[in-house]
Amino acid sequence: MTQLHRLFCIAVLAGMSFVSAGAWAHAKLQTSSPAAGAVLEIAPKEIALQFNEKLEAAFSSAKITDSAGKNIGAAKSQLDPVKPSVLKLALPSLKPGTYGVHWAVVGQDGHRRQGEFTFTTK
């Protein structure tokens, strides 16, 4: 293998590692409580969303809606002070029904990500 060929291979591998690191940099929802699609016997008192990286508090939020899409008067979501990769939302008393959780977060890379899921209470 020539010196030039070796340098080319090293440059390609180094470039691939930068692309891969950038692809993993966005905040990604890892788990939620309640879980997406859950059917619960008892209504939860809070929503907890666990992300793969620390979130920016000023640009991260969650809300809950009823089955008609109406925002429920819950408190403002907050980052867990001990674990800033967890976004929490305290909930009012929920009646039986299906609810939507809508979240929008900004991770350390500055990119905004959003998502939603539903859960049901009996």
Short mmCIF file of C-alpha atoms in Angstrom, two decimals:
data_model
loop_
_atom_site.label_atom_id
_atom_site.label_comp_id
_atom_site.label_asym_id
_atom_site.label_seq_id
_atom_site.Cartn_x
_atom_site.Cartn_y
_atom_site.Cartn_z
CA MET A 1 0.00 0.00 0.00
CA THR A 2 1.46 3.35 -0.97
CA GLN A 3 1.80 6.28 1.41
CA LEU A 4 -0.76 8.28 -0.60
CA HIS A 5 -3.27 5.41 -0.52
CA ARG A 6 -2.82 5.08 3.27
CA LEU A 7 -3.42 8.81 3.77
CA PHE A 8 -6.53 8.64 1.60
CA CYS A 9 -7.95 5.73 3.66
CA ILE A 10 -7.26 7.56 6.93
CA ALA A 11 -8.95 10.71 5.62
CA VAL A 12 -12.04 8.77 4.52
CA LEU A 13 -12.34 7.00 7.89
CA ALA A 14 -11.88 10.26 9.78
CA GLY A 15 -14.55 11.93 7.64
CA MET A 16 -16.98 9.09 8.27
CA SER A 17 -16.52 9.42 12.03
CA PHE A 18 -17.43 13.13 11.87
CA VAL A 19 -20.59 12.38 9.88
CA SER A 20 -21.61 9.66 12.33
CA ALA A 21 -21.03 11.89 15.36
CA GLY A 22 -23.22 14.60 13.82
CA ALA A 23 -26.02 12.14 13.12
CA TRP A 24 -26.10 11.08 16.76
CA ALA A 25 -26.04 14.60 18.16
CA HIS A 26 -29.79 15.29 18.12
CA ALA A 27 -31.87 14.81 21.25
CA LYS A 28 -33.82 11.56 20.94
CA LEU A 29 -36.65 10.35 23.16
CA GLN A 30 -35.50 7.10 24.79
CA THR A 31 -38.33 6.30 27.21
CA SER A 32 -41.48 7.85 28.55
CA SER A 33 -43.67 7.34 31.57
CA PRO A 34 -46.36 6.54 30.77
CA ALA A 35 -45.18 4.66 27.71
CA ALA A 36 -46.54 5.43 24.26
CA GLY A 37 -49.77 3.50 23.70
CA ALA A 38 -50.10 2.51 27.37
CA VAL A 39 -53.53 1.68 28.80
CA LEU A 40 -53.51 2.61 32.48
CA GLU A 41 -55.85 1.59 35.29
CA ILE A 42 -54.78 4.62 37.33
CA ALA A 43 -54.18 8.06 35.79
CA PRO A 44 -50.57 9.26 36.10
CA LYS A 45 -49.71 12.31 38.20
CA GLU A 46 -46.91 13.35 35.84
CA ILE A 47 -45.34 12.71 32.46
CA ALA A 48 -41.60 11.96 32.41
CA LEU A 49 -39.72 12.00 29.10
CA GLN A 50 -36.15 10.62 29.10
CA PHE A 51 -33.87 11.83 26.28
CA ASN A 52 -30.41 10.66 25.28
CA GLU A 53 -28.73 13.98 26.12
CA LYS A 54 -29.04 17.07 28.28
CA LEU A 55 -31.80 19.43 27.12
CA GLU A 56 -31.86 23.21 26.93
CA ALA A 57 -34.49 24.27 29.48
CA ALA A 58 -35.47 27.53 27.79
CA PHE A 59 -36.34 25.75 24.53
CA SER A 60 -37.81 22.45 25.74
CA SER A 61 -41.44 21.85 26.64
CA ALA A 62 -44.23 19.28 26.81
CA LYS A 63 -48.00 19.55 26.93
CA ILE A 64 -50.95 17.19 27.21
CA THR A 65 -54.17 17.30 25.21
CA ASP A 66 -57.48 15.49 25.50
CA SER A 67 -58.96 13.30 22.74
CA ALA A 68 -60.39 16.40 21.02
CA GLY A 69 -56.92 17.97 20.88
CA LYS A 70 -57.72 20.57 23.55
CA ASN A 71 -54.79 21.56 25.76
CA ILE A 72 -55.33 20.46 29.36
CA GLY A 73 -54.46 23.06 31.97
CA ALA A 74 -51.37 21.36 33.25
CA ALA A 75 -48.43 23.11 34.86
CA LYS A 76 -45.43 24.19 32.79
CA SER A 77 -43.02 21.36 32.00
CA GLN A 78 -39.60 21.43 33.65
CA LEU A 79 -36.27 19.68 33.39
CA ASP A 80 -35.40 17.37 36.25
CA PRO A 81 -32.86 19.35 38.33
CA VAL A 82 -30.79 16.22 39.01
CA LYS A 83 -31.01 14.75 35.50
CA PRO A 84 -31.39 17.48 32.83
CA SER A 85 -32.05 14.89 30.13
CA VAL A 86 -35.49 14.26 31.69
CA LEU A 87 -38.41 16.58 30.93
CA LYS A 88 -41.32 16.36 33.40
CA LEU A 89 -44.88 17.62 33.26
CA ALA A 90 -47.10 17.60 36.39
CA LEU A 91 -50.68 16.65 35.51
CA PRO A 92 -54.07 17.61 36.89
CA SER A 93 -56.51 14.81 37.75
CA LEU A 94 -57.29 12.99 34.51
CA LYS A 95 -60.66 11.44 33.75
CA PRO A 96 -60.86 8.17 31.80
CA GLY A 97 -59.97 8.78 28.18
CA THR A 98 -57.20 9.02 25.61
CA TYR A 99 -54.60 11.75 25.97
CA GLY A 100 -51.90 13.09 23.69
CA VAL A 101 -48.43 14.03 24.86
CA HIS A 102 -46.72 16.59 22.63
CA TRP A 103 -43.07 17.52 23.17
CA ALA A 104 -40.55 19.83 21.58
CA VAL A 105 -36.96 19.90 22.81
CA VAL A 106 -33.59 21.38 21.96
CA GLY A 107 -30.50 19.39 22.79
CA GLN A 108 -26.96 20.58 23.26
CA ASP A 109 -26.40 20.77 19.50
CA GLY A 110 -29.10 23.45 19.18
CA HIS A 111 -31.40 21.42 16.91
CA ARG A 112 -35.11 21.34 17.70
CA ARG A 113 -36.82 17.94 17.76
CA GLN A 114 -40.48 17.23 18.39
CA GLY A 115 -42.83 14.30 18.71
CA GLU A 116 -46.05 13.04 20.17
CA PHE A 117 -47.72 9.91 21.43
CA THR A 118 -50.93 8.88 23.16
CA PHE A 119 -51.89 6.91 26.25
CA THR A 120 -55.28 5.92 27.69
CA THR A 121 -56.66 5.90 31.22
CA LYS A 122 -59.56 3.67 32.22
#
